[in-house]
mmCIF file of C-alpha atoms in Angstrom:
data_model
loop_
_atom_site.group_PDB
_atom_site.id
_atom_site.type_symbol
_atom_site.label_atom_id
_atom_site.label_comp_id
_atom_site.label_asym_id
_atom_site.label_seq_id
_atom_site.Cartn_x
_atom_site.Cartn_y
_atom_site.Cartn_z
ATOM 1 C CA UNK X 16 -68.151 -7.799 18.968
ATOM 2 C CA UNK X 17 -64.558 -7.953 18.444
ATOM 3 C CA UNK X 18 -62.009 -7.551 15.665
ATOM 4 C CA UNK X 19 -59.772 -11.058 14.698
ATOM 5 C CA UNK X 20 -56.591 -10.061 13.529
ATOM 6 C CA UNK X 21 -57.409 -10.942 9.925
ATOM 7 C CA UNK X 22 -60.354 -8.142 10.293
ATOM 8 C CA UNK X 23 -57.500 -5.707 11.664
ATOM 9 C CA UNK X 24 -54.836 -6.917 8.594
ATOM 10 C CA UNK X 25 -57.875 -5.834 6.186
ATOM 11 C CA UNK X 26 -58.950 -2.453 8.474
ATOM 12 C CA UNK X 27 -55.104 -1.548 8.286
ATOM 13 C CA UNK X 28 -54.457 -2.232 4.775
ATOM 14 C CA UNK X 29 -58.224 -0.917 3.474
ATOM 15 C CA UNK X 30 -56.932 3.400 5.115
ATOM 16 C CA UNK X 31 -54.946 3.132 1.960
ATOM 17 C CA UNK X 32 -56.138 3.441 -1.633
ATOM 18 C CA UNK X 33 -58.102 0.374 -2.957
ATOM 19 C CA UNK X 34 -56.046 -1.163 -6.258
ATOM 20 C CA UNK X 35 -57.937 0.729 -9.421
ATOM 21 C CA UNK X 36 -58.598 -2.960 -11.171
ATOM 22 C CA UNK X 37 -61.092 -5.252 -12.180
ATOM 23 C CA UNK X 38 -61.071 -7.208 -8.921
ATOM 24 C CA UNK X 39 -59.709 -4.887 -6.429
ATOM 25 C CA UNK X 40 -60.312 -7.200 -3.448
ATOM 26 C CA UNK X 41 -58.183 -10.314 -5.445
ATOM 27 C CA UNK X 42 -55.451 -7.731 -5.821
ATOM 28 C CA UNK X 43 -55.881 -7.615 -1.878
ATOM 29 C CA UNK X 44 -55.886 -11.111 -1.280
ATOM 30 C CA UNK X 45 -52.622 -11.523 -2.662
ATOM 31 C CA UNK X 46 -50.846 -8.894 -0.549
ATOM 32 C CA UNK X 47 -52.319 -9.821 2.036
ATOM 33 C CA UNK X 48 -52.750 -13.450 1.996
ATOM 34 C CA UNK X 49 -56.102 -13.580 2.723
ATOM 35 C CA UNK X 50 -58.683 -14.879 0.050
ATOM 36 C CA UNK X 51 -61.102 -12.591 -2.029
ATOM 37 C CA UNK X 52 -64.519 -14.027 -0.262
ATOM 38 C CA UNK X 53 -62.923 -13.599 3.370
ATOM 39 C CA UNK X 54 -61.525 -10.142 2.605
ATOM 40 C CA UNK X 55 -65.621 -9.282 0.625
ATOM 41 C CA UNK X 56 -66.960 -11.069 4.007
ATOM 42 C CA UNK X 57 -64.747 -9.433 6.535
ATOM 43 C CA UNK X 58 -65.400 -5.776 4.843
ATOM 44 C CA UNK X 59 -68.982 -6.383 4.821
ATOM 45 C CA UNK X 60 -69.601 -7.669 8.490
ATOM 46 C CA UNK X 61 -67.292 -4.537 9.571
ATOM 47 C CA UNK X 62 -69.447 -2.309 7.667
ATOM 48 C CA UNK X 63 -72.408 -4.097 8.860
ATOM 49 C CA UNK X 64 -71.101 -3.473 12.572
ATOM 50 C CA UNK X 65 -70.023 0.098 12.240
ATOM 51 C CA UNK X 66 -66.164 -0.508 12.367
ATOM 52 C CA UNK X 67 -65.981 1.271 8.838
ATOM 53 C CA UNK X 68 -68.062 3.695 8.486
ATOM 54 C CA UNK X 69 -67.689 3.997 4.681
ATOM 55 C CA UNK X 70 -65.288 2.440 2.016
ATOM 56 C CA UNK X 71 -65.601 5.364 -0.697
ATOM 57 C CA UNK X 72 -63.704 8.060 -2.420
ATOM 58 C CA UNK X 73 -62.569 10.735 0.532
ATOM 59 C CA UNK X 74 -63.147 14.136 -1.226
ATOM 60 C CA UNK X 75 -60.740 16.923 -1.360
ATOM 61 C CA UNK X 76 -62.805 19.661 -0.431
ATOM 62 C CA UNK X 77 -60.718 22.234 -1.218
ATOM 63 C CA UNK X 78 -59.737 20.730 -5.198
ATOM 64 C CA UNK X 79 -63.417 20.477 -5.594
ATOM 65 C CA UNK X 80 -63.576 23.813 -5.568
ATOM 66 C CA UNK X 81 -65.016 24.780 -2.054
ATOM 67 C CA UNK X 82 -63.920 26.540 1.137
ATOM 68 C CA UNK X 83 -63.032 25.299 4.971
ATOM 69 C CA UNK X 84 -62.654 26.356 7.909
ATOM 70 C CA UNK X 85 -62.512 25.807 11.744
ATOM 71 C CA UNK X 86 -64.301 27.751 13.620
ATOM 72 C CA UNK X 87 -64.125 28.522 17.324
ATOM 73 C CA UNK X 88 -66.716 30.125 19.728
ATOM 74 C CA UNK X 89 -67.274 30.744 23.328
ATOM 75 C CA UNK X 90 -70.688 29.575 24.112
ATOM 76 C CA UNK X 91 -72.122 30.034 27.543
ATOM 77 C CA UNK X 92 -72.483 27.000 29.465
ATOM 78 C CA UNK X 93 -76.462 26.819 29.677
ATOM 79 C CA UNK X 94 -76.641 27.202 26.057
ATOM 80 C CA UNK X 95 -74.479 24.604 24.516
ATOM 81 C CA UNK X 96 -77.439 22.625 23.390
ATOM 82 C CA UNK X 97 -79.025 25.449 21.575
ATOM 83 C CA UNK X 98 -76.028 26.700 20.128
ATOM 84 C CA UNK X 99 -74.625 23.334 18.860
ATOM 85 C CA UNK X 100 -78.287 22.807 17.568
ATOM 86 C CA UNK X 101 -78.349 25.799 15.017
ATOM 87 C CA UNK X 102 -74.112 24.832 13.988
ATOM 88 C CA UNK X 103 -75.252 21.354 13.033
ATOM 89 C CA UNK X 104 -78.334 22.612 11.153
ATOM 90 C CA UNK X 105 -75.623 23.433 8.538
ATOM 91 C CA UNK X 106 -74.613 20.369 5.880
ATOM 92 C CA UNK X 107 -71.603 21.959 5.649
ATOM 93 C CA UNK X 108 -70.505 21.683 9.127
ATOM 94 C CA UNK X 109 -68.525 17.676 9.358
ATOM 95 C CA UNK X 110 -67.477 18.112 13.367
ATOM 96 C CA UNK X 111 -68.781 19.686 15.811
ATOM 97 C CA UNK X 112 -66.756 19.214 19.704
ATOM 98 C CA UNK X 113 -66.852 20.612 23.083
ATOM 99 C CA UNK X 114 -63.509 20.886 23.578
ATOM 100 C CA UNK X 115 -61.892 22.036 27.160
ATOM 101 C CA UNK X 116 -57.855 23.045 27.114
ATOM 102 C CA UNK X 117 -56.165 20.708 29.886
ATOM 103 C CA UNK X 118 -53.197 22.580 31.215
ATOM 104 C CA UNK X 119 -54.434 26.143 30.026
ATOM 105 C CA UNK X 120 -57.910 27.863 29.827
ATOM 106 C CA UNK X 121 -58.552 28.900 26.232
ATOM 107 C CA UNK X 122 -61.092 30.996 25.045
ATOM 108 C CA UNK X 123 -63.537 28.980 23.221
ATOM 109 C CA UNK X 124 -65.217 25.823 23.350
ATOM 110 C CA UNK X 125 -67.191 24.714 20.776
ATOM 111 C CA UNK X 126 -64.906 23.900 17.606
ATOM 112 C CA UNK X 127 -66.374 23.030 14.467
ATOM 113 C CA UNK X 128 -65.429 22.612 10.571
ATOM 114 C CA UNK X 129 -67.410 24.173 8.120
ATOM 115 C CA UNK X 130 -66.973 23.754 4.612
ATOM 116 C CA UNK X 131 -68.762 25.590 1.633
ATOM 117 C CA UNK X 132 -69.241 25.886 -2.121
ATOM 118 C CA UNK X 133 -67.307 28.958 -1.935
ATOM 119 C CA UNK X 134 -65.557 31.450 0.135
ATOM 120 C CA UNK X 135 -68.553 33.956 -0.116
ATOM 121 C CA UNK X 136 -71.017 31.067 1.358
ATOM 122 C CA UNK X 137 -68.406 30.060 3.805
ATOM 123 C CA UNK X 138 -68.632 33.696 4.835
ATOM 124 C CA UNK X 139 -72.161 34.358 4.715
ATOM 125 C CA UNK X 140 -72.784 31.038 6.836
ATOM 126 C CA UNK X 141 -70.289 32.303 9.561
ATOM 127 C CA UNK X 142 -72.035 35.876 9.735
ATOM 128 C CA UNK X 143 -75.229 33.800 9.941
ATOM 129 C CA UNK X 144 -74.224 31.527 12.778
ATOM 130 C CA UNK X 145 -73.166 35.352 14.533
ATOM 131 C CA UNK X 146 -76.453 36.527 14.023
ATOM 132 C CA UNK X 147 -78.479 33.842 15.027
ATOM 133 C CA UNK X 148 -76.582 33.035 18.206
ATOM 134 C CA UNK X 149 -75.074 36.513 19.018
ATOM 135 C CA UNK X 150 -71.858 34.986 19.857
ATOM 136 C CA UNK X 151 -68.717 36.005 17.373
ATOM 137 C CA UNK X 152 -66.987 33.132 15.756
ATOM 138 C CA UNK X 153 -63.985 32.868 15.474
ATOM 139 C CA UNK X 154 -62.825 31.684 11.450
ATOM 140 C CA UNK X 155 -59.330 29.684 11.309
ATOM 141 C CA UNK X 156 -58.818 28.401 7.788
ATOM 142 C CA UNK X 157 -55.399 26.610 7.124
ATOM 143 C CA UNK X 158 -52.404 28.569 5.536
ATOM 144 C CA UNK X 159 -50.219 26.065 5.494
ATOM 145 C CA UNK X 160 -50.879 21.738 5.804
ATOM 146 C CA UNK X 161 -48.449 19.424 6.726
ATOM 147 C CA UNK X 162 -49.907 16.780 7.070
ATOM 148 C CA UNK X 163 -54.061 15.498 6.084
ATOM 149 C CA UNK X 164 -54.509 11.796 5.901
ATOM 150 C CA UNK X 165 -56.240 10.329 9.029
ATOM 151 C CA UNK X 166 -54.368 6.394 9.283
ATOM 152 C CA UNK X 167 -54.466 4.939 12.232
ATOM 153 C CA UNK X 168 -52.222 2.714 13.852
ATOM 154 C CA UNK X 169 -54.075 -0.538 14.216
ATOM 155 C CA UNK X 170 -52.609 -3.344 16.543
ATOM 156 C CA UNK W 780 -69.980 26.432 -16.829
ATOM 157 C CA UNK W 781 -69.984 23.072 -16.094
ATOM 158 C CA UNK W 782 -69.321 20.139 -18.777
ATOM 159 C CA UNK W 783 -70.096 17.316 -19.005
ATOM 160 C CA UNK W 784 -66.588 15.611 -17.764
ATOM 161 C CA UNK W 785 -67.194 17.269 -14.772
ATOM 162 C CA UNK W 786 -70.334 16.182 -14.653
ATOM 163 C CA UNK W 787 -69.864 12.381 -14.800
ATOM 164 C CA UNK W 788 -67.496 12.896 -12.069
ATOM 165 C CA UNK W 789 -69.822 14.581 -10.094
ATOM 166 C CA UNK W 790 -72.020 11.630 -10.821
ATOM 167 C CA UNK W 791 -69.581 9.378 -9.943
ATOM 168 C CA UNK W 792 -68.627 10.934 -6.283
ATOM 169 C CA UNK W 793 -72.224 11.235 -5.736
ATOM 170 C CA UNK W 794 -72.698 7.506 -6.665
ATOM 171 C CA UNK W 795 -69.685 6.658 -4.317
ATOM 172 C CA UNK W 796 -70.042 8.696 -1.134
ATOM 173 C CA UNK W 797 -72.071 6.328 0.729
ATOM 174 C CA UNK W 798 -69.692 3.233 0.016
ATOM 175 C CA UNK W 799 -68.486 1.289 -3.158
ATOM 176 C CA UNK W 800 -70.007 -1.646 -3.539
ATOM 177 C CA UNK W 801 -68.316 -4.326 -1.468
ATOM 178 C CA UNK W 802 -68.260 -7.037 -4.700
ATOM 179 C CA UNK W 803 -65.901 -9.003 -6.649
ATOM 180 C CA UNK W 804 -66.233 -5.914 -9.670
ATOM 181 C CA UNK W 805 -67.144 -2.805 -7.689
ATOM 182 C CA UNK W 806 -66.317 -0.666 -10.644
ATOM 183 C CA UNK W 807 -68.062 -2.614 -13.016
ATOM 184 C CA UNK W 808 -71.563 -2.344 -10.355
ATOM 185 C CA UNK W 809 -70.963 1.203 -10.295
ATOM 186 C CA UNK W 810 -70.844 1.443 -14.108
ATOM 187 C CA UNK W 811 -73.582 -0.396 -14.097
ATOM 188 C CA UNK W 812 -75.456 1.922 -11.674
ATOM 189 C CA UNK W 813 -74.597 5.116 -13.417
ATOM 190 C CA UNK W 814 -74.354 4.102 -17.306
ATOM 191 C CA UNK W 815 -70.648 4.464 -17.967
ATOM 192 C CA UNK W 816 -68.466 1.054 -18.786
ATOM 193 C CA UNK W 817 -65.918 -0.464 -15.887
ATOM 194 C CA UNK W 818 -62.815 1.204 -17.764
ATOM 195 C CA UNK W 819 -64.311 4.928 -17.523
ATOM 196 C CA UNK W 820 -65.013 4.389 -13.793
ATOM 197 C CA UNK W 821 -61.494 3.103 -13.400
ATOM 198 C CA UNK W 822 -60.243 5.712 -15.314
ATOM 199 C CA UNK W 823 -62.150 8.594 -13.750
ATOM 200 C CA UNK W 824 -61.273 7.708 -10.220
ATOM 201 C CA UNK W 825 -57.708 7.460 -11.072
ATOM 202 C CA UNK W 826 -57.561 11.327 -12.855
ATOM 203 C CA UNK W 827 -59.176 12.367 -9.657
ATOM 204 C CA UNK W 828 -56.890 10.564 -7.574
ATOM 205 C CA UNK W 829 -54.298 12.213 -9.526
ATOM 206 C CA UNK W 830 -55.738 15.475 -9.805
ATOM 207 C CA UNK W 831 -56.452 15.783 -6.414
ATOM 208 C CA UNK W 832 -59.866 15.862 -6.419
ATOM 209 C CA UNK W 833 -60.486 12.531 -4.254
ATOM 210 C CA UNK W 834 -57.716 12.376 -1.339
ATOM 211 C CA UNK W 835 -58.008 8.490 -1.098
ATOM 212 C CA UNK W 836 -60.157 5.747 -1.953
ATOM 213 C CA UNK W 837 -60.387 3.980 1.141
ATOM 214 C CA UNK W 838 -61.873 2.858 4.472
ATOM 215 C CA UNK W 839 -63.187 5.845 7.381
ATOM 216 C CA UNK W 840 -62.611 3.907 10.115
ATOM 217 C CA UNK W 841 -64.598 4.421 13.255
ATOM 218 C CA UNK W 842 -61.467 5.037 15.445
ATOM 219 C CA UNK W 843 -63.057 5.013 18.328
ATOM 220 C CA UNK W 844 -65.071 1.426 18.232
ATOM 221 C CA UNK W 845 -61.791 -0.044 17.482
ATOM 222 C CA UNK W 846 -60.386 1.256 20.704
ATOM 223 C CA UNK W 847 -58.699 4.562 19.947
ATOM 224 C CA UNK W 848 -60.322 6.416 22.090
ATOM 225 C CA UNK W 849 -58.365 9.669 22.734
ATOM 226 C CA UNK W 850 -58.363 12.716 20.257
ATOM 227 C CA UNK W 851 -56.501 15.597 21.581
ATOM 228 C CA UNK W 852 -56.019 18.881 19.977
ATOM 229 C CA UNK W 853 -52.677 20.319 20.399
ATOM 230 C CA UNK W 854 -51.751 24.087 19.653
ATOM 231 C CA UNK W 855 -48.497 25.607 20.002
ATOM 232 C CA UNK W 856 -47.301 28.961 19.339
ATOM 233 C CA UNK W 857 -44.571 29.031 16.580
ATOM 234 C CA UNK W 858 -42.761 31.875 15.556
ATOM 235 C CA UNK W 859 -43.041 32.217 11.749
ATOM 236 C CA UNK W 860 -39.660 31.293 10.657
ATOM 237 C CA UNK W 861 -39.807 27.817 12.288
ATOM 238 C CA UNK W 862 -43.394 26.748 11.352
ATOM 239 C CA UNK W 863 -42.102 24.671 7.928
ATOM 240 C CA UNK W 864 -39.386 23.072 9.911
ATOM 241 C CA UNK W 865 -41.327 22.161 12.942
ATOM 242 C CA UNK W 866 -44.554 21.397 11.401
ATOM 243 C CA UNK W 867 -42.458 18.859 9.188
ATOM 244 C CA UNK W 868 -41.136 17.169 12.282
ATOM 245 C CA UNK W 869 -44.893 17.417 13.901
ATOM 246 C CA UNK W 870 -46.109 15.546 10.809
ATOM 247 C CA UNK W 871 -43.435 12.350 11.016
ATOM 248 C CA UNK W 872 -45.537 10.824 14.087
ATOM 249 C CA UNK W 873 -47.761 8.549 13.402
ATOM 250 C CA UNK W 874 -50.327 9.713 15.938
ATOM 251 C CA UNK W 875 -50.508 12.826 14.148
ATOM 252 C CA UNK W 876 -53.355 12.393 11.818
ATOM 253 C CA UNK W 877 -53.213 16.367 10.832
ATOM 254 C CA UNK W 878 -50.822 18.777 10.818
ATOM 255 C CA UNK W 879 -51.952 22.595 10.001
ATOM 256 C CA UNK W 880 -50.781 25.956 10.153
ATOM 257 C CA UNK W 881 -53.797 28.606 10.911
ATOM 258 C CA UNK W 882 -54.114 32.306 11.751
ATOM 259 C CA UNK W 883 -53.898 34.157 15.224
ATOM 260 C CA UNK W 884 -56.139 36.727 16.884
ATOM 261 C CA UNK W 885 -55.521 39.040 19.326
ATOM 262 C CA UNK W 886 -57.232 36.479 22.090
ATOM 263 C CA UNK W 887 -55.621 33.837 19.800
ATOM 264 C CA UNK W 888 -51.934 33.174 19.866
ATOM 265 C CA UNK W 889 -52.025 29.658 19.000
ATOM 266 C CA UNK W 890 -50.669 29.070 14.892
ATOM 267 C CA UNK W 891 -50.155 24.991 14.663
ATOM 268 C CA UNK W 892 -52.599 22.871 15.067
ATOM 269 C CA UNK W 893 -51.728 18.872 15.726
ATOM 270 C CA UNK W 894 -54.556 16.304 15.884
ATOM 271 C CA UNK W 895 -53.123 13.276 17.581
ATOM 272 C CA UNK W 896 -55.558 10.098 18.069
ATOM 273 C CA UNK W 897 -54.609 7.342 20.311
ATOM 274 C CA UNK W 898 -55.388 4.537 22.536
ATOM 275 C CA UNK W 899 -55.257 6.603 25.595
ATOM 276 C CA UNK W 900 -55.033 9.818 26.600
ATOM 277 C CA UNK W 901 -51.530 8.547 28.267
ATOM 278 C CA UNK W 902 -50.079 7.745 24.525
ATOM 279 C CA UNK W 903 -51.387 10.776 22.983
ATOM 280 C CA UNK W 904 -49.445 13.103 25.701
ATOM 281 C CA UNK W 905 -46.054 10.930 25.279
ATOM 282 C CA UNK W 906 -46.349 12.023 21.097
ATOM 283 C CA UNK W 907 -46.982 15.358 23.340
ATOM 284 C CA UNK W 908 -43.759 15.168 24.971
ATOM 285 C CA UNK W 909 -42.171 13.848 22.455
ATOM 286 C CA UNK W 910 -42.623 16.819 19.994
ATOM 287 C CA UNK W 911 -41.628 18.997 22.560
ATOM 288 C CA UNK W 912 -38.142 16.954 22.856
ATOM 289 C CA UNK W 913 -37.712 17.137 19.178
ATOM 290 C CA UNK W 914 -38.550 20.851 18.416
ATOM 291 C CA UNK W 915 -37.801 22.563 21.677
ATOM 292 C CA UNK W 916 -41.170 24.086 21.937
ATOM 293 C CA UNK W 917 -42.885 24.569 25.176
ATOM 294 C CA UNK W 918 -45.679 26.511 24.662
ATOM 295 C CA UNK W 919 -48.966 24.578 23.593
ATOM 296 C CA UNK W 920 -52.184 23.865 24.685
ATOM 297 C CA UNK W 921 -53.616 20.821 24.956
ATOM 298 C CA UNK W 922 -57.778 19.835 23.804
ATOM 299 C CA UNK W 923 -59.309 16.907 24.827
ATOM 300 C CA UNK W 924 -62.783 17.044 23.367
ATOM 301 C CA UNK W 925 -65.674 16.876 26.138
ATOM 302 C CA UNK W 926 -68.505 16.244 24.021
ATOM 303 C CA UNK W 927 -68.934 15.148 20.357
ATOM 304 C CA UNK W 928 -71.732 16.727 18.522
ATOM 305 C CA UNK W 929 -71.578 15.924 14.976
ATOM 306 C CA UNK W 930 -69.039 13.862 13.401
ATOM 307 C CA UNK W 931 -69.343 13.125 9.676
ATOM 308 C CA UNK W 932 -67.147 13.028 6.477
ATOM 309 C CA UNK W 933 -67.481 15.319 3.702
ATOM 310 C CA UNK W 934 -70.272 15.033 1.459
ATOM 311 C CA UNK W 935 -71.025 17.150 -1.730
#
């Protein structure tokens, strides 16, 4: 399975807000110069094969009212499964990665985001991840963003 | 309290999460679906839009079936007085999908965080290099993940 560029002109365009009209996907098809049933077809089939993994509103968690965070922990090498286990129990928790520092040992490895109606269940979920696993986890919330809007260069 | 504005957005979002409708009238479908007219859908995802609330409406792209492959996790240690002008210049590449600014710990020293997805490992360290040129910073640590665990957006 491979991507045409017509499928990458659509994937590239489709990281940036859909038009807010009637027939979004005709407004498309004239920027793009592709016609409305190829662009519906082309979306479709790259949903279908997992190239998009949604077309949908990306929520803000933060305007919404909740509370993120990454969190870092140093989890002993023959418990990784377990540990990971009990972080992704939570529906708060969007990634989860072993990560490994390449020119420097750091002091963690398992990074994760965890997000939360509030700060008090963001807190309480933390303390609860330190109980169950009797590891200490590390919070890192933002205090200042740059930059948040994943678009990837597609060629 | 929670009104019932908020509560047709909520609606909305919920309706939306999964995926819009891939139609000729999405917003009409969705009005359809949830009992509100095309207009109010059009006009309720725009006042999110604007308020915020929604970052984008728009494709999540599985970056790594179409190829890019390499997500590496760069900290750096920044004094304080040049984190907003180097975290501006971090945030100009294009291979830098996230640019933050986070505490430290005393086992922690690391303050800005880059998240730079490429092709290959290869192009991720030349943005690497290239915000080193640009800022003069030497100190960072470079993450390459190992192992993914979970990966999914945001739901509510």
């Amino acid at each position: 399975m491979i991507l045409c560029d017509t499928d990458r002109k659509i994937l590239h365009r489709l990281q940036s807000n859909l038009p807010l009209v009637s027939r979004p996907f005709e407004a498309l098809s004239k920027e793009l110069g592709i016609d409305e049933d190829t662009i519906i077809e082309r979306i479709k089939y790259m949903i279908d094969n997992k190239f998009v993994r949604r077309l949908a509103p990306i929520i803000n968690t933060q305007a919404m009212g909740r509370e993120a965070t990454l969190a870092a922990i140093k989890v002993p090498e023959e418990r990784i499964e377990e540990v990971s286990e009990i972080i992704n129990g939570y529906t708060g928790v969007s990634h989860n990665y072993l990560r490994k520092g390449k020119n420097k040992d750091i002091p963690y490895n398992m990074w994760f985001t965890m997000s939360a109606k509030d700060d008090e269940e963001l807190r309480s979920n933390l303390k609860e991840i330190e109980d169950r696993t009797g590891l200490v986890v590390r919070s890192l919330p933002t205090t200042k963003k740059f930059k948040i809007g994943v678009k990837f260069k597609i060629y | 309290m929670v009104d019932k504005k908020e509560d047709i957005d909520l609606k909305l979002i919920k309706y939306t999460q999964e995926g819009l409708p891939v139609t000729k009238t999405p917003y009409k479908d969705i009005g359809i679906a949830i009992g509100i007219s095309e207009e109010e859908v059009i006009q309720r995802l725009k006042n999110l839009l604007e308020t915020g609330k929604i970052r984008r409406l728009a494709a999540s792209i599985a970056h790594r079936k179409i190829g890019i492959n390499a997500n590496a996790m760069c900290v750096w240690k920044v004094s304080d007085e040049r984190v907003d002008e180097v975290g501006k210049i971090m945030a100009k590449f294009e291979e830098v999908t996230h640019c933050y600014e986070r505490p430290t710990y005393s086992d922690w020293e690391y303050n800005v965080f880059t998240m730079i997805h490429g092709y290959t490992d290869e192009e991720c360290e030349a943005v690497i290099a290239a915000i080193k040129k640009q800022t003069g910073l030497n100190d960072c640590v470079i993450l390459y993940s190992e192992k993914e665990f979970k990966k999914v957006g945001v739901r509510i």
